[in-house]
XYZ file of C-alpha atoms in Angstrom:
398
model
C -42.688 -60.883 -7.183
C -40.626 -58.589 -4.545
C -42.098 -59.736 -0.803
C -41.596 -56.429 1.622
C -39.546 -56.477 4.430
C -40.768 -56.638 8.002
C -40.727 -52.719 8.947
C -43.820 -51.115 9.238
C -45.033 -48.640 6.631
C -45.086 -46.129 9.166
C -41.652 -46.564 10.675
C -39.591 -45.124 7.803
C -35.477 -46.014 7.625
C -33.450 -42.915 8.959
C -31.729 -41.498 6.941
C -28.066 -42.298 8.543
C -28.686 -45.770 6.636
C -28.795 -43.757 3.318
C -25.413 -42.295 3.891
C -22.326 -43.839 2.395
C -19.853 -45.541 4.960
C -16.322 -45.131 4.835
C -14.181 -48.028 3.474
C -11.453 -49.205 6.214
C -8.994 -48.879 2.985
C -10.594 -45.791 0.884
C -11.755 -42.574 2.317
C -14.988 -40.852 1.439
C -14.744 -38.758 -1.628
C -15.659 -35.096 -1.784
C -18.833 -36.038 -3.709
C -19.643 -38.709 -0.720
C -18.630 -35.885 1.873
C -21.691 -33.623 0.335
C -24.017 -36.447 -0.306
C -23.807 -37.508 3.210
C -23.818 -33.844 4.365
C -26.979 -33.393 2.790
C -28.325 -36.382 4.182
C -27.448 -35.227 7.452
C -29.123 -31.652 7.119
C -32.329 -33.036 5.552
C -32.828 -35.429 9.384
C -31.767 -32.698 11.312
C -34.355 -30.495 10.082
C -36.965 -32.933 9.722
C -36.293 -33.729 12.877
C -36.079 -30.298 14.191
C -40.410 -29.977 12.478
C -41.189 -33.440 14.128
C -40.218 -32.059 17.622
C -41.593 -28.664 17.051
C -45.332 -30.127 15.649
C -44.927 -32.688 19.055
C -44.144 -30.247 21.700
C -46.727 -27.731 19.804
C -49.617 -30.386 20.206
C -48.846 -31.276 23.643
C -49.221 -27.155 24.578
C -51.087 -25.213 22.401
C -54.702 -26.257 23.153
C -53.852 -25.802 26.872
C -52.341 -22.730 26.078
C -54.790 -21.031 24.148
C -57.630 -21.764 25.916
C -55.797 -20.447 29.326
C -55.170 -17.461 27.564
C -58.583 -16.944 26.313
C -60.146 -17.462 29.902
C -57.625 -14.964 31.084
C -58.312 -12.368 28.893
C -61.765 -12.824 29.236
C -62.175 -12.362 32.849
C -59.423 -9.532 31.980
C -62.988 -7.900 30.222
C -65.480 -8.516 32.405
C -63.490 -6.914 35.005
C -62.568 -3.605 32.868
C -66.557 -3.551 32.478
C -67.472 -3.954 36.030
C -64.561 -0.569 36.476
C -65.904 0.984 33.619
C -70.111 0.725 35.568
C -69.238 1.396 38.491
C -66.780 4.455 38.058
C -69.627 5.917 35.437
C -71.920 5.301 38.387
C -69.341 6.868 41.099
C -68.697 9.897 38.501
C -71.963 10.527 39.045
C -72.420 10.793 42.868
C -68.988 10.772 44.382
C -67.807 14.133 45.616
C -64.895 14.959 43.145
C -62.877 17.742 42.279
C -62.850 19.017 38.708
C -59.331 17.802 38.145
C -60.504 14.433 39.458
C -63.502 14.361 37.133
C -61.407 15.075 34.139
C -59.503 11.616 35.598
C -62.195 9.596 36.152
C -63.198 10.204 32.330
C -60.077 9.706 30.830
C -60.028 6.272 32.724
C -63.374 5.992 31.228
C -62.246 6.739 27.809
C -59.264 4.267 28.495
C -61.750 1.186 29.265
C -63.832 1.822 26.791
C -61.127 1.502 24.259
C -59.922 -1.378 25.550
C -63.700 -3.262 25.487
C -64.562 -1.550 22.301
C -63.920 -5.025 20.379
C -66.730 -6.676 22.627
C -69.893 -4.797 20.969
C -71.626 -4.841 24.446
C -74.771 -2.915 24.764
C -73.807 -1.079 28.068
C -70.251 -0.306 26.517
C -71.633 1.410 23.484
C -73.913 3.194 25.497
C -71.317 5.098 27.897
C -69.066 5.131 24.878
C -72.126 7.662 22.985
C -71.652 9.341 26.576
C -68.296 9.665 27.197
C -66.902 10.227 23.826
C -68.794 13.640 23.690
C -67.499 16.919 21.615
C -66.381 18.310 24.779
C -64.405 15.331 26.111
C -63.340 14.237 22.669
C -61.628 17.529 22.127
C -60.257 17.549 25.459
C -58.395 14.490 25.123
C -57.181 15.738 21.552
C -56.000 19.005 23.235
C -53.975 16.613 25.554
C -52.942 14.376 22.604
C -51.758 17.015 20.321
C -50.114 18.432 23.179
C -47.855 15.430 23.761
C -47.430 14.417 19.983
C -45.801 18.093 19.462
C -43.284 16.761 22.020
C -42.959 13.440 20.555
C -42.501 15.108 17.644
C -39.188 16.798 18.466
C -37.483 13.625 20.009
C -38.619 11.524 16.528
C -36.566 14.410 14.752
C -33.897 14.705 16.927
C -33.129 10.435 16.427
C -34.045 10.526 13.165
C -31.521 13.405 12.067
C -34.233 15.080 9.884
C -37.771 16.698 9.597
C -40.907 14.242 9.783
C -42.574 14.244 6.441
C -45.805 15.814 7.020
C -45.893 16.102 10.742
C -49.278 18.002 10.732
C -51.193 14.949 9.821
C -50.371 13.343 12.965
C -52.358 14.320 15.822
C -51.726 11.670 18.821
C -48.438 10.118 20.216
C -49.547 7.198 19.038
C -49.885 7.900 15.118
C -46.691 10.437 15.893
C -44.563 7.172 16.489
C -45.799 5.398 14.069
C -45.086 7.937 10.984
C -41.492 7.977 12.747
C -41.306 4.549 12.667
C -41.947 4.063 9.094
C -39.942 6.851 8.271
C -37.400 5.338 9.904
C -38.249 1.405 8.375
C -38.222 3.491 5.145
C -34.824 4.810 5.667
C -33.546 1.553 6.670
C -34.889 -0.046 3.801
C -33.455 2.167 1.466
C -30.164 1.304 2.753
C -30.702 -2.742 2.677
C -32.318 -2.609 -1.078
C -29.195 -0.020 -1.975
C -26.630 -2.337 -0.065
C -28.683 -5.560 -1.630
C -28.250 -4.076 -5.280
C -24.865 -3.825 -5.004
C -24.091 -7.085 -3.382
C -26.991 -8.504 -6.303
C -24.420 -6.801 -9.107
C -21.196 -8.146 -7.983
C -22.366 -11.829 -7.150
C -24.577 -11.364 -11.174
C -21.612 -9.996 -12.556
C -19.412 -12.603 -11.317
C -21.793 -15.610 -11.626
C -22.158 -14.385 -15.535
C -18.467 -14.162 -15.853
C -18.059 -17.571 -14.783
C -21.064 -19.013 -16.804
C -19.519 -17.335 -20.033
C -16.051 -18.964 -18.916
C -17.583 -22.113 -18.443
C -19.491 -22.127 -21.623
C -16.739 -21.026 -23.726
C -14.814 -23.896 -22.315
C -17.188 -26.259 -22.884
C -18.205 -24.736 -26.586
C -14.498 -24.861 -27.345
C -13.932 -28.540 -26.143
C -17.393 -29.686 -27.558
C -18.683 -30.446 -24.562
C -22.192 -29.854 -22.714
C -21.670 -27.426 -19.704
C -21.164 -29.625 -16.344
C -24.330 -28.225 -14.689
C -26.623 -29.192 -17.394
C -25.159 -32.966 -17.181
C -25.791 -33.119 -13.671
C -29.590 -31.709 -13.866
C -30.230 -34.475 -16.196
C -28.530 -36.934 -14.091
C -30.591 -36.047 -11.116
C -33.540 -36.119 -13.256
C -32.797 -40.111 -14.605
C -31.903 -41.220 -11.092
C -34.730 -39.852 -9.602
C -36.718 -41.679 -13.104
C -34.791 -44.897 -12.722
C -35.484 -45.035 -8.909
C -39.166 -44.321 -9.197
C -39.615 -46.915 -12.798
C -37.749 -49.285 -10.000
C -40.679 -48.840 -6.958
C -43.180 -48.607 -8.670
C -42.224 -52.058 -10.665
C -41.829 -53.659 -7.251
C -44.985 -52.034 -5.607
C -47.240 -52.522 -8.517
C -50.332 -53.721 -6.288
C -52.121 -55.643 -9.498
C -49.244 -58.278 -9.094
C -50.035 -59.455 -5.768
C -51.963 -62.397 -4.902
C -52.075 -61.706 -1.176
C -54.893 -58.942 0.246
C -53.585 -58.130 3.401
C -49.362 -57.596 1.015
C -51.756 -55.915 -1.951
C -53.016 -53.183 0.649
C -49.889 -52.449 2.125
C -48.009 -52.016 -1.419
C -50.598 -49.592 -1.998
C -50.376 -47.551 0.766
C -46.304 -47.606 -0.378
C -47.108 -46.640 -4.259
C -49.099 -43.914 -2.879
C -46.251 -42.890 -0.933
C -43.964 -43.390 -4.324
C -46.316 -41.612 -6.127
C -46.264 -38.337 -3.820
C -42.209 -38.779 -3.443
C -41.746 -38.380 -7.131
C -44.278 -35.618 -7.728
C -42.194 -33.150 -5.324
C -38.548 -34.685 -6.377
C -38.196 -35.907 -2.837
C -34.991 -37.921 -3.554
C -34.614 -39.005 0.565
C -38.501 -40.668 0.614
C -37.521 -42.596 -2.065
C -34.291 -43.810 -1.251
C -35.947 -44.898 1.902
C -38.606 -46.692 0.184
C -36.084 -48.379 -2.368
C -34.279 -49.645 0.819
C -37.117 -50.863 2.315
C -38.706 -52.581 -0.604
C -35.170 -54.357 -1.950
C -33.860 -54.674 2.165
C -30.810 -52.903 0.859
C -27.671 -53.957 3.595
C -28.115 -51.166 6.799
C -24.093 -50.290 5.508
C -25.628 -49.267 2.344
C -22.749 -51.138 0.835
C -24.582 -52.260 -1.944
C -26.596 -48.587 -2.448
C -25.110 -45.377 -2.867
C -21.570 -46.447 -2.059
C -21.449 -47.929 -5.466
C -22.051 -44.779 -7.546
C -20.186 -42.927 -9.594
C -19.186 -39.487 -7.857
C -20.902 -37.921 -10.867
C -24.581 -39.542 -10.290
C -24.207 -38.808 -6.250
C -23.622 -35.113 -7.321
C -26.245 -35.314 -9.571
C -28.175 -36.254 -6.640
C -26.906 -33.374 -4.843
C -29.191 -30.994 -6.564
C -32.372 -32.691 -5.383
C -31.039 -32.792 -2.019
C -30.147 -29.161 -1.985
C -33.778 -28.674 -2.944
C -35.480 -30.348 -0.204
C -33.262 -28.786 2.456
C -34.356 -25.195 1.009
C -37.552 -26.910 1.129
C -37.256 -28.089 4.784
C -35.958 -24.723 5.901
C -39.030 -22.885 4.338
C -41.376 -25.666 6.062
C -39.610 -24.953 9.208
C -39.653 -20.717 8.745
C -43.278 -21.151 8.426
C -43.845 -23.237 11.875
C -41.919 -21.053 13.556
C -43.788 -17.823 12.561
C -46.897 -19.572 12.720
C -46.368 -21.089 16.502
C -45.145 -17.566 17.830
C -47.966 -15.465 16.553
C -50.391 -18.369 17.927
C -48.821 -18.668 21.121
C -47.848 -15.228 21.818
C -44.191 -16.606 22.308
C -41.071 -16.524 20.509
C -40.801 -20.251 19.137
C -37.727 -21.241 17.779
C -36.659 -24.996 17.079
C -33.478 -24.785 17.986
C -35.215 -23.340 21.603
C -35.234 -25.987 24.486
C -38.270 -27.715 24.735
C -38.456 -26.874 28.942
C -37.232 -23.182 28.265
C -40.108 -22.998 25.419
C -42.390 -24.293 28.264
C -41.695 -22.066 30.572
C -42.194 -19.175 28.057
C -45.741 -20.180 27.701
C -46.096 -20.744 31.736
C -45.007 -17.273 32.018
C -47.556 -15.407 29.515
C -50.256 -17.128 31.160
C -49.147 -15.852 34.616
C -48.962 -12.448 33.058
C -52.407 -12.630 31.669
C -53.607 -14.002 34.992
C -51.768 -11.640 37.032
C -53.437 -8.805 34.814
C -57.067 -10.293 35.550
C -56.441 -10.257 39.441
C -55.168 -6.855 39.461
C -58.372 -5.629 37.468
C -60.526 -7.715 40.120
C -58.276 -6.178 43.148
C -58.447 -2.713 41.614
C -62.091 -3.048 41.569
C -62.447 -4.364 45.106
C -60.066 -0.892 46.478
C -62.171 1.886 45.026
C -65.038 0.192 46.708
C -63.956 3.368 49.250
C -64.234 6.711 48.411
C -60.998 7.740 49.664
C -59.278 5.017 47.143
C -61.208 5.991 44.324
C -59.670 9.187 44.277
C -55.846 7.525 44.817
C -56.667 5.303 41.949
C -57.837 7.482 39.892
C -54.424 9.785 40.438
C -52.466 6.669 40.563
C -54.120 5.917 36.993
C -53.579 9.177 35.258
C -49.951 9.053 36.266
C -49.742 5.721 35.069
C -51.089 6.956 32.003
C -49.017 9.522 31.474
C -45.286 7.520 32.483
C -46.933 4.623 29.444
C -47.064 7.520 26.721
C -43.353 8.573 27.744
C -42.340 4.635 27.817
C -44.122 4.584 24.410
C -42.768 7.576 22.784
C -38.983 6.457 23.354
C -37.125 6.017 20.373
């Protein structure tokens, strides 16, 4: 019966204790070199997911929920504008140029609180969005997407396919967008096929080398040997745990519990090839010397490159894992999240978003308190339209 060593189930090895020390007499073989390598870039990106999930857990509730009150108050206040300039509209004494302001703000606002399905905005949305006003505000939109139109060309160094079909700035940039994205891409995939020829080509060139060799000498090509030697060690070392671990064996309750938590463990470890967890496990189970003089050290450069190929698997594994955080946390957060990032600077990303967002509340709420007076109605509502009008030129830059 195998009794288990001290550590906790929960406090794995690391993985420097898997790695094969140098002897003071005999240097590390290139086989060692990459075994160890691998070792090394499996911890540093498990590492790197361990930090990312921690920092993400102590932020992102926080986070989310400040940016959530943010833009809500964001909404009520662009629906207290969007009343009371509908009510001002109505009884304030303004020029016909001013009107045609005050309803494209109104317009504006109730695109931006369209998403809420609120009673009061629907209702001045049936108002506002008229025949008349709609096709004023296409007059202006088709006006400005004609002039878009010319600087797409102009970057893009030919016509826009279909250009008629496009009747606002916004859907202007967009079809010269993926016109451009299209042009790119035609590029990559041509640039892509080529590079995908020469590196087939070549690969098949040396795969027919290598298998005329080996057909010649009676031998079974290299790479096949070692896929079946990662395949037996990984065997061998699982047959090993699981004879160890077996929890029928044990006597003792409290030792029969904790053997099956580590089977389970075994169990999942095998099922994905994940050569590291049960390494770990071996050494943990068998107390295998911390100088791992007695483990890896001892095998044949052959079998540790035969390991190789699992190991190369779970770092491609481990860098897809890690891909996915990333582009997970940054579309939840609204940040750019990289693991490599430092944890303050990440920090200090998400401290500035929310001042943004809370920056762009108080503005709607001081906005709302300055065209309390006639006077600065009609400033804001020039000020507004201008504004307007420099954000479709910012926009429109290609």
């Amino acid at each position: 019966m195998t009794s288990l060593p001290d550590t906790p189930v929960d406090a794995p090895l690391s993985l420097s204790a898997l790695a094969v020390q140098p002897d003071a007499h005999t240097p590390l073989s290139p086989a060692q070199q990459r075994f160890n390598a691998l070792l090394a870039r499996i911890e540093s990106l498990s590492c790197q997911i361990q930090r990312l999930e921690v920092w993400s857990d102590q932020h992102r509730y926080t986070h989310i929920q400040a940016l959530r009150e943010s833009v809500q108050q964001a909404q009520a206040h662009r629906k207290s504008l969007l009343l009371f300039v509908h009510e001002r509209l109505q009884a304030a004494d303004l020029t016909a140029q001013q009107q045609r302001m005050a309803r494209g703000k109104l317009r504006s606002l109730i695109e931006q609180l369209s998403a809420t399905a609120d009673p009061q905005v629907q209702a001045l949305a049936d108002l506002y969005v008229s025949q008349e006003d709609t096709q004023e505000a296409a007059e202006e939109q088709a006006e400005a997407a004609q002039r878009l139109r010319e600087r797409i060309e102009e970057a893009l160094g030919q016509p826009l396919e279909k250009p008629s079909q496009y009747q606002t700035p916004e859907e202007m940039m967009q079809a010269g967008m993926r016109q451009w994205q299209r042009q790119q891409q035609a590029d990559d995939e041509r640039k892509a096929a080529k590079r995908a020829a020469r590196k087939t080509q070549k690969q098949a060139q040396k795969e027919a080398q290598k298998k005329s060799t080996a057909a010649d000498n009676g031998q079974v090509p290299v790479a096949m040997l070692r896929e079946a030697d990662a395949k037996s060690a990984i065997r061998t070392i699982f047959r090993q745990l699981a004879s160890a671990l077996h929890p029928d064996r044990e006597p003792d309750e409290q030792a029969r519990l904790r053997k099956t938590g580590l089977m389970s463990e075994v169990n999942a470890a095998y099922e994905r090839n994940d050569l590291t967890t049960l390494l770990r496990l071996q050494m943990q189970v068998s107390q295998v010397n911390p100088q791992n003089k007695a483990g890896t050290a001892r095998m044949a450069d052959d079998k540790l490159l035969a390991m190789c190929l699992l190991l190369k698997e779970q770092v491609a594994a481990l860098e897809d894992d890690l891909d996915q955080l990333q582009s997970r946390l940054s579309r939840e957060l609204c940040v750019p999240v990289r693991a490599d990032a430092d944890e303050a600077l990440l920090s200090q990303s998400l401290q500035r978003i929310q001042a943004d967002q809370r920056h762009s509340a108080d503005s709607l709420a001081r906005d709302l308190r300055r065209i309390q007076n006639e006077a600065e109605l009609k400033r804001w509502l020039k000020e507004q339209w201008q504004m307007a009008k420099e954000a479709v030129v910012t926009s429109t830059d290609f």
